[in-house]
mmCIF file of C-alpha atoms and ligand atoms in Angstrom:
data_model
loop_
_atom_site.group_PDB
_atom_site.id
_atom_site.type_symbol
_atom_site.label_atom_id
_atom_site.label_comp_id
_atom_site.label_asym_id
_atom_site.label_seq_id
_atom_site.Cartn_x
_atom_site.Cartn_y
_atom_site.Cartn_z
ATOM 1 C CA MET A 1 77.627 30.979 77.718
ATOM 2 C CA GLN A 2 80.117 31.890 75.687
ATOM 3 C CA ASP A 3 80.692 30.631 71.992
ATOM 4 C CA SER A 4 84.420 29.295 72.867
ATOM 5 C CA GLN A 5 83.279 27.623 75.754
ATOM 6 C CA ARG A 6 80.462 25.806 73.874
ATOM 7 C CA SER A 7 83.226 25.435 70.866
ATOM 8 C CA ARG A 8 84.281 21.496 70.017
ATOM 9 C CA ILE A 9 87.815 20.115 71.429
ATOM 10 C CA GLY A 10 89.096 18.348 68.059
ATOM 11 C CA ILE A 11 91.143 15.609 68.285
ATOM 12 C CA PHE A 12 93.190 13.623 65.501
ATOM 13 C CA ASP A 13 95.463 11.066 64.483
ATOM 14 C CA SER A 14 96.305 9.089 61.613
ATOM 15 C CA GLY A 15 93.406 6.335 61.788
ATOM 16 C CA VAL A 16 91.611 4.650 64.760
ATOM 17 C CA GLY A 17 93.464 4.626 67.512
ATOM 18 C CA GLY A 18 92.380 7.731 68.340
ATOM 19 C CA LEU A 19 89.093 6.508 69.452
ATOM 20 C CA THR A 20 90.724 5.593 72.320
ATOM 21 C CA VAL A 21 91.579 8.740 73.551
ATOM 22 C CA LEU A 22 87.674 9.305 72.389
ATOM 23 C CA ARG A 23 86.101 6.981 74.750
ATOM 24 C CA GLU A 24 88.160 8.684 77.722
ATOM 25 C CA LEU A 25 87.013 11.903 76.671
ATOM 26 C CA TYR A 26 83.248 10.637 76.323
ATOM 27 C CA GLN A 27 83.700 8.901 79.891
ATOM 28 C CA GLN A 28 85.129 11.997 81.787
ATOM 29 C CA LEU A 29 84.112 15.338 79.202
ATOM 30 C CA PRO A 30 80.656 13.927 78.657
ATOM 31 C CA GLN A 31 79.289 17.404 77.852
ATOM 32 C CA GLU A 32 82.262 18.763 75.984
ATOM 33 C CA SER A 33 81.392 18.768 71.968
ATOM 34 C CA ILE A 34 84.287 16.429 69.928
ATOM 35 C CA LEU A 35 85.761 16.966 65.958
ATOM 36 C CA TYR A 36 87.578 14.029 65.176
ATOM 37 C CA PHE A 37 90.251 13.611 62.660
ATOM 38 C CA GLY A 38 91.433 10.470 61.071
ATOM 39 C CA ASP A 39 94.415 11.193 58.131
ATOM 40 C CA THR A 40 93.734 7.682 57.065
ATOM 41 C CA ALA A 41 94.864 8.603 53.607
ATOM 42 C CA ARG A 42 98.129 8.975 55.031
ATOM 43 C CA LEU A 43 98.635 6.323 57.332
ATOM 44 C CA PRO A 44 100.743 5.317 59.186
ATOM 45 C CA TYR A 45 102.400 7.652 60.384
ATOM 46 C CA GLY A 46 105.150 5.814 62.315
ATOM 47 C CA ASN A 47 106.875 4.679 59.560
ATOM 48 C CA ARG A 48 106.882 8.860 58.240
ATOM 49 C CA SER A 49 109.943 11.475 58.415
ATOM 50 C CA SER A 50 109.911 14.180 61.122
ATOM 51 C CA GLN A 51 109.469 16.722 58.219
ATOM 52 C CA GLU A 52 106.191 14.496 57.498
ATOM 53 C CA ILE A 53 105.603 14.225 59.951
ATOM 54 C CA LEU A 54 105.169 18.283 60.790
ATOM 55 C CA GLN A 55 103.328 19.647 57.690
ATOM 56 C CA TYR A 56 101.088 16.539 58.011
ATOM 57 C CA VAL A 57 100.264 18.016 61.775
ATOM 58 C CA ARG A 58 100.527 21.677 60.323
ATOM 59 C CA GLU A 59 97.997 21.492 58.170
ATOM 60 C CA ILE A 60 95.520 19.269 60.928
ATOM 61 C CA LEU A 61 96.090 22.138 62.820
ATOM 62 C CA THR A 62 94.867 24.985 60.071
ATOM 63 C CA TRP A 63 92.183 23.382 59.443
ATOM 64 C CA MET A 64 90.867 22.572 63.058
ATOM 65 C CA GLU A 65 91.768 25.742 63.957
ATOM 66 C CA TRP A 66 89.525 27.391 60.725
ATOM 67 C CA GLU A 67 86.710 25.066 62.474
ATOM 68 C CA GLY A 68 86.906 27.228 65.270
ATOM 69 C CA VAL A 69 87.502 24.646 67.525
ATOM 70 C CA LYS A 70 88.759 25.455 71.043
ATOM 71 C CA MET A 71 91.762 22.926 72.286
ATOM 72 C CA VAL A 72 93.501 20.855 70.242
ATOM 73 C CA ILE A 73 94.371 16.779 71.953
ATOM 74 C CA MET A 74 96.948 14.773 69.321
ATOM 75 C CA ALA A 75 95.043 11.336 69.940
ATOM 76 C CA CYS A 76 99.031 10.365 68.777
ATOM 77 C CA ASN A 77 102.154 9.654 70.444
ATOM 78 C CA THR A 78 103.690 10.174 67.118
ATOM 79 C CA SER A 79 102.772 13.285 66.459
ATOM 80 C CA SER A 80 102.988 14.539 70.318
ATOM 81 C CA ALA A 81 106.354 13.308 69.490
ATOM 82 C CA LEU A 82 107.779 15.060 66.384
ATOM 83 C CA ALA A 83 105.510 17.964 65.976
ATOM 84 C CA LEU A 84 104.258 18.903 69.120
ATOM 85 C CA GLU A 85 106.970 21.736 70.335
ATOM 86 C CA THR A 86 107.035 22.806 67.565
ATOM 87 C CA VAL A 87 103.329 23.813 66.581
ATOM 88 C CA ARG A 88 102.930 25.495 69.861
ATOM 89 C CA GLN A 89 105.193 28.146 68.842
ATOM 90 C CA GLU A 90 103.522 27.934 66.066
ATOM 91 C CA PHE A 91 99.335 27.857 66.624
ATOM 92 C CA ASN A 92 97.562 30.018 69.000
ATOM 93 C CA LEU A 93 95.385 27.428 70.456
ATOM 94 C CA PRO A 94 96.155 24.996 73.307
ATOM 95 C CA ILE A 95 97.245 21.777 72.082
ATOM 96 C CA LEU A 96 98.371 18.724 74.601
ATOM 97 C CA GLY A 97 99.990 15.754 73.788
ATOM 98 C CA VAL A 98 99.867 12.088 75.303
ATOM 99 C CA ILE A 99 104.002 11.687 75.721
ATOM 100 C CA LEU A 100 103.951 13.658 79.220
ATOM 101 C CA PRO A 101 100.429 12.707 80.462
ATOM 102 C CA GLY A 102 101.175 8.707 79.541
ATOM 103 C CA ALA A 103 105.221 9.647 81.300
ATOM 104 C CA ARG A 104 103.925 10.787 84.756
ATOM 105 C CA ALA A 105 101.455 7.865 85.151
ATOM 106 C CA ALA A 106 104.229 4.870 84.124
ATOM 107 C CA VAL A 107 106.700 6.544 86.622
ATOM 108 C CA ARG A 108 103.771 6.381 89.176
ATOM 109 C CA GLN A 109 103.771 2.511 88.600
ATOM 110 C CA GLY A 110 107.228 0.894 88.669
ATOM 111 C CA ARG A 111 110.266 1.647 87.815
ATOM 112 C CA ARG A 112 111.042 -1.001 85.499
ATOM 113 C CA ILE A 113 109.186 0.572 82.143
ATOM 114 C CA GLY A 114 108.331 -0.617 78.995
ATOM 115 C CA VAL A 115 107.239 1.181 75.965
ATOM 116 C CA ILE A 116 105.793 0.006 72.795
ATOM 117 C CA SER A 117 105.774 2.080 69.691
ATOM 118 C CA THR A 118 105.725 3.293 66.586
ATOM 119 C CA PRO A 119 109.236 3.089 65.356
ATOM 120 C CA ALA A 120 109.577 7.601 65.233
ATOM 121 C CA THR A 121 107.850 7.177 68.107
ATOM 122 C CA ALA A 122 110.854 4.921 69.399
ATOM 123 C CA ALA A 123 113.455 6.558 67.765
ATOM 124 C CA SER A 124 112.727 9.952 68.610
ATOM 125 C CA ASN A 125 113.474 8.700 72.391
ATOM 126 C CA ALA A 126 110.083 11.095 73.243
ATOM 127 C CA TYR A 127 109.345 8.607 75.789
ATOM 128 C CA ARG A 128 112.912 7.304 77.586
ATOM 129 C CA ASP A 129 113.505 10.975 77.972
ATOM 130 C CA ALA A 130 110.221 12.067 80.008
ATOM 131 C CA ILE A 131 110.106 9.361 82.145
ATOM 132 C CA GLN A 132 113.736 9.759 83.166
ATOM 133 C CA GLU A 133 113.541 13.639 83.829
ATOM 134 C CA ILE A 134 110.660 12.924 86.149
ATOM 135 C CA ASP A 135 112.326 9.954 87.745
ATOM 136 C CA PRO A 136 116.289 9.499 86.797
ATOM 137 C CA GLN A 137 116.029 6.180 88.419
ATOM 138 C CA ALA A 138 113.527 4.521 85.834
ATOM 139 C CA GLN A 139 114.538 2.346 83.033
ATOM 140 C CA VAL A 140 112.991 2.749 80.464
ATOM 141 C CA TRP A 141 113.133 0.113 76.568
ATOM 142 C CA GLN A 142 111.132 0.873 74.224
ATOM 143 C CA VAL A 143 110.258 -1.438 71.733
ATOM 144 C CA GLY A 144 109.100 -0.085 68.093
ATOM 145 C CA CYS A 145 106.116 -1.899 66.775
ATOM 146 C CA PRO A 146 106.021 -1.456 62.904
ATOM 147 C CA GLU A 147 102.798 -3.749 62.088
ATOM 148 C CA PHE A 148 100.848 -3.046 64.775
ATOM 149 C CA VAL A 149 99.035 -0.508 63.494
ATOM 150 C CA PRO A 150 98.400 -1.953 59.867
ATOM 151 C CA LEU A 151 97.104 -4.560 61.802
ATOM 152 C CA ILE A 152 95.046 -2.743 63.199
ATOM 153 C CA GLU A 153 92.893 -0.970 60.969
ATOM 154 C CA GLN A 154 93.181 -3.865 58.808
ATOM 155 C CA ASN A 155 90.851 -5.475 61.655
ATOM 156 C CA ARG A 156 93.158 -8.145 62.140
ATOM 157 C CA ILE A 157 93.382 -7.695 65.127
ATOM 158 C CA TYR A 158 92.040 -11.489 66.787
ATOM 159 C CA ASP A 159 94.540 -13.227 63.288
ATOM 160 C CA PRO A 160 97.091 -15.437 65.192
ATOM 161 C CA TYR A 161 99.789 -13.544 63.372
ATOM 162 C CA THR A 162 98.412 -10.308 65.558
ATOM 163 C CA ARG A 163 99.442 -12.539 68.142
ATOM 164 C CA GLN A 164 102.240 -13.960 67.021
ATOM 165 C CA VAL A 165 103.959 -10.834 65.977
ATOM 166 C CA ALA A 166 102.729 -9.353 69.436
ATOM 167 C CA GLN A 167 104.380 -12.337 71.528
ATOM 168 C CA ASP A 168 107.738 -11.417 68.850
ATOM 169 C CA TYR A 169 107.598 -7.714 70.314
ATOM 170 C CA LEU A 170 107.490 -8.655 74.022
ATOM 171 C CA GLN A 171 109.857 -11.015 73.615
ATOM 172 C CA PRO A 172 112.896 -8.291 74.464
ATOM 173 C CA LEU A 173 110.262 -6.829 77.160
ATOM 174 C CA LEU A 174 109.976 -10.284 79.670
ATOM 175 C CA GLU A 175 113.535 -10.795 79.573
ATOM 176 C CA ALA A 176 114.228 -7.653 81.084
ATOM 177 C CA LYS A 177 111.394 -7.995 83.602
ATOM 178 C CA ILE A 178 109.240 -5.172 83.067
ATOM 179 C CA ASP A 179 107.138 -4.320 85.435
ATOM 180 C CA THR A 180 105.095 -1.465 83.600
ATOM 181 C CA LEU A 181 104.243 -1.148 79.536
ATOM 182 C CA VAL A 182 103.593 2.141 78.230
ATOM 183 C CA PHE A 183 101.274 1.276 75.258
ATOM 184 C CA GLY A 184 102.819 4.316 73.131
ATOM 185 C CA CYS A 185 101.142 4.269 70.515
ATOM 186 C CA THR A 186 96.862 5.477 70.751
ATOM 187 C CA HIS A 187 96.550 2.461 68.661
ATOM 188 C CA TYR A 188 97.537 -0.022 70.781
ATOM 189 C CA GLN A 189 94.570 -0.186 73.475
ATOM 190 C CA HIS A 190 92.662 -2.221 70.892
ATOM 191 C CA LEU A 191 95.312 -5.067 70.933
ATOM 192 C CA THR A 192 94.744 -4.932 75.310
ATOM 193 C CA PRO A 193 92.579 -8.539 75.336
ATOM 194 C CA ILE A 194 96.263 -9.907 72.744
ATOM 195 C CA LEU A 195 98.611 -8.132 75.001
ATOM 196 C CA GLN A 196 97.126 -9.128 78.277
ATOM 197 C CA SER A 197 97.381 -12.727 77.398
ATOM 198 C CA LEU A 198 100.800 -12.323 77.032
ATOM 199 C CA LEU A 199 101.996 -10.076 79.967
ATOM 200 C CA PRO A 200 102.315 -11.492 83.167
ATOM 201 C CA SER A 201 99.301 -10.569 85.785
ATOM 202 C CA SER A 202 102.036 -8.067 87.770
ATOM 203 C CA ILE A 203 103.113 -5.464 84.863
ATOM 204 C CA SER A 204 100.556 -2.903 84.863
ATOM 205 C CA LEU A 205 99.494 -1.607 81.884
ATOM 206 C CA VAL A 206 99.382 2.402 81.159
ATOM 207 C CA ASP A 207 97.309 3.706 78.825
ATOM 208 C CA PRO A 208 98.410 7.648 77.886
ATOM 209 C CA ALA A 209 94.330 7.733 77.000
ATOM 210 C CA GLN A 210 92.863 8.380 80.458
ATOM 211 C CA TYR A 211 96.013 10.602 81.376
ATOM 212 C CA VAL A 212 95.702 12.897 78.553
ATOM 213 C CA VAL A 213 92.245 13.292 78.978
ATOM 214 C CA LYS A 214 91.843 14.354 82.599
ATOM 215 C CA ALA A 215 95.042 17.276 81.915
ATOM 216 C CA ALA A 216 92.509 18.697 79.218
ATOM 217 C CA ARG A 217 90.052 18.090 81.986
ATOM 218 C CA GLN A 218 92.473 21.031 84.311
ATOM 219 C CA GLU A 219 93.192 22.503 81.521
ATOM 220 C CA LEU A 220 89.630 24.235 80.433
ATOM 221 C CA GLU A 221 89.388 24.409 84.191
ATOM 222 C CA VAL A 222 92.192 26.701 83.808
ATOM 223 C CA LEU A 223 91.295 28.411 80.831
ATOM 224 C CA GLY A 224 87.528 29.157 81.505
ATOM 225 C CA LEU A 225 86.535 26.906 78.124
ATOM 226 C CA ARG A 226 84.674 23.740 80.048
ATOM 227 C CA ASN A 227 80.731 23.377 78.461
ATOM 228 C CA SER A 228 77.926 23.205 80.453
ATOM 229 C CA LEU A 229 75.463 22.805 78.811
ATOM 230 C CA PRO A 230 74.658 19.033 76.758
ATOM 231 C CA ALA A 231 76.863 18.123 73.627
ATOM 232 C CA LEU A 232 77.036 17.644 70.544
ATOM 233 C CA SER A 233 76.930 14.873 68.208
ATOM 234 C CA THR A 234 80.835 13.527 66.791
ATOM 235 C CA ARG A 235 81.800 15.398 64.579
ATOM 236 C CA PHE A 236 83.893 12.766 62.807
ATOM 237 C CA ALA A 237 86.055 13.401 59.333
ATOM 238 C CA VAL A 238 89.610 11.573 57.821
ATOM 239 C CA SER A 239 91.186 11.587 54.533
ATOM 240 C CA GLY A 240 90.886 7.973 53.124
ATOM 241 C CA CYS A 241 87.601 6.821 52.534
ATOM 242 C CA PRO A 242 85.058 7.060 54.613
ATOM 243 C CA LEU A 243 83.346 4.292 54.571
ATOM 244 C CA ASN A 244 86.257 2.105 55.520
ATOM 245 C CA PHE A 245 86.477 4.115 59.105
ATOM 246 C CA ALA A 246 82.809 4.034 59.483
ATOM 247 C CA GLN A 247 83.166 0.290 59.646
ATOM 248 C CA LEU A 248 85.955 -0.096 61.429
ATOM 249 C CA SER A 249 84.650 1.687 64.453
ATOM 250 C CA GLN A 250 81.769 1.028 64.358
ATOM 251 C CA ARG A 251 82.947 -2.228 66.715
ATOM 252 C CA TRP A 252 84.906 0.664 69.737
ATOM 253 C CA LEU A 253 81.447 2.865 69.355
ATOM 254 C CA LYS A 254 79.398 0.460 69.226
ATOM 255 C CA THR A 255 77.268 2.820 66.832
ATOM 256 C CA ARG A 256 77.551 3.676 62.681
ATOM 257 C CA PRO A 257 79.157 7.072 62.275
ATOM 258 C CA GLU A 258 78.697 9.872 59.980
ATOM 259 C CA VAL A 259 82.291 10.210 58.672
ATOM 260 C CA GLU A 260 82.836 13.307 56.217
ATOM 261 C CA GLN A 261 85.846 13.256 53.243
ATOM 262 C CA ILE A 262 87.945 16.400 53.875
ATOM 263 C CA GLN A 263 91.275 17.146 51.623
ATOM 264 C CA LEU A 264 94.298 18.227 53.130
ATOM 265 C CA PRO A 265 95.929 20.299 53.374
ATOM 266 C CA VAL A 266 92.870 23.267 53.328
ATOM 267 C CA LEU A 267 93.439 26.635 51.584
ATOM 268 C CA PRO A 268 90.749 28.902 54.009
ATOM 269 C CA THR A 269 89.583 31.772 52.388
ATOM 270 C CA ALA A 270 87.492 32.735 54.764
ATOM 271 C CA PRO A 271 86.978 32.208 58.706
ATOM 272 C CA ILE A 272 83.604 30.680 59.960
ATOM 273 C CA HIS A 273 82.026 31.516 63.052
ATOM 274 C CA PRO A 274 82.995 28.384 65.994
ATOM 275 C CA LEU A 275 79.602 26.604 66.500
ATOM 276 C CA GLU A 276 78.956 26.842 62.684
ATOM 277 C CA ARG A 277 78.965 23.238 60.914
ATOM 278 C CA ARG A 278 80.841 23.363 57.227
ATOM 279 C CA GLU A 279 78.870 21.338 55.118
ATOM 280 C CA ASP A 280 80.425 21.442 51.488
ATOM 281 C CA SER A 281 82.397 17.970 52.715
ATOM 282 C CA THR A 282 83.160 15.935 49.804
ATOM 283 C CA ALA A 283 81.243 12.883 51.159
ATOM 284 C CA VAL A 284 79.178 12.122 54.086
ATOM 285 C CA PHE A 285 78.559 8.224 55.087
HETATM 286 N N1 DGL B 1 98.019 6.002 66.949
HETATM 287 C C1 DGL B 1 98.696 6.084 66.137
HETATM 288 C C2 DGL B 1 100.261 7.085 67.203
HETATM 289 O O1 DGL B 1 99.680 6.605 68.916
HETATM 290 C C3 DGL B 1 99.744 6.622 64.995
HETATM 291 C C4 DGL B 1 100.047 5.126 64.912
HETATM 292 C C5 DGL B 1 101.183 5.385 62.938
HETATM 293 O O2 DGL B 1 99.828 5.658 62.314
HETATM 294 O O3 DGL B 1 101.416 4.865 62.628
HETATM 295 O O4 DGL B 1 101.348 6.576 67.273
#
């Protein structure tokens, strides 16, 4: 077994949204080791400009490359919509985004497709373009939902206010009589119970997380990068408060993770061995 096969897969999001992709990785690729990064000091990404997102993504990828990851999954629709194409030309790493796998899954489900996402993803039209490139007959309604990510990150999923906000965001999609709803932000799977209670059961829900992981599995096969040894425990890092992330993510991970704090941009001085774990992080909880 080569070192490159045993290296971690890097996945990142602005916060806890990427945990929905992590959960899929645990299910579909249990033998892979993961490096998870949440850019919690700078969330929400969804209200930021494309220049800011591109800069953050470059910083994260530079750090992950330095850490020796063998592949990166952008577990973030906003980054996938605004930065994926550019950084793919800049980094010598396989980098996967969630939009194309999500769009492919959506057209298999229906023709009247609603997409809920961050305002930045909605404004980019990335989902509409990807869906209509696959199926020009498909109709797409995109709704930017600026309040969802802050509410999820504040652990307010079951607040009556969150339900009211969700109702408001879904209203135009219900009026448009969509048959399929795409979670165009990785955070939104955490809202599934609320969204399901507001939608008729005839509407299919598409979570791109499961399809991006399927695509990652295929890519690892093609590149000969699959690991067959037992996985290392997941390494979690954030740019904001590790304690907050550990507390919030416990609910979905069913265990309290150890979380390091990383300050970006990290300016690497020398390359390190891909399997070497860095011990110079500023904080671990
Ligand atoms: N979860 C991310 C996404 O899929 C980012 C959300 C945010 O920080 O606004 O877009």
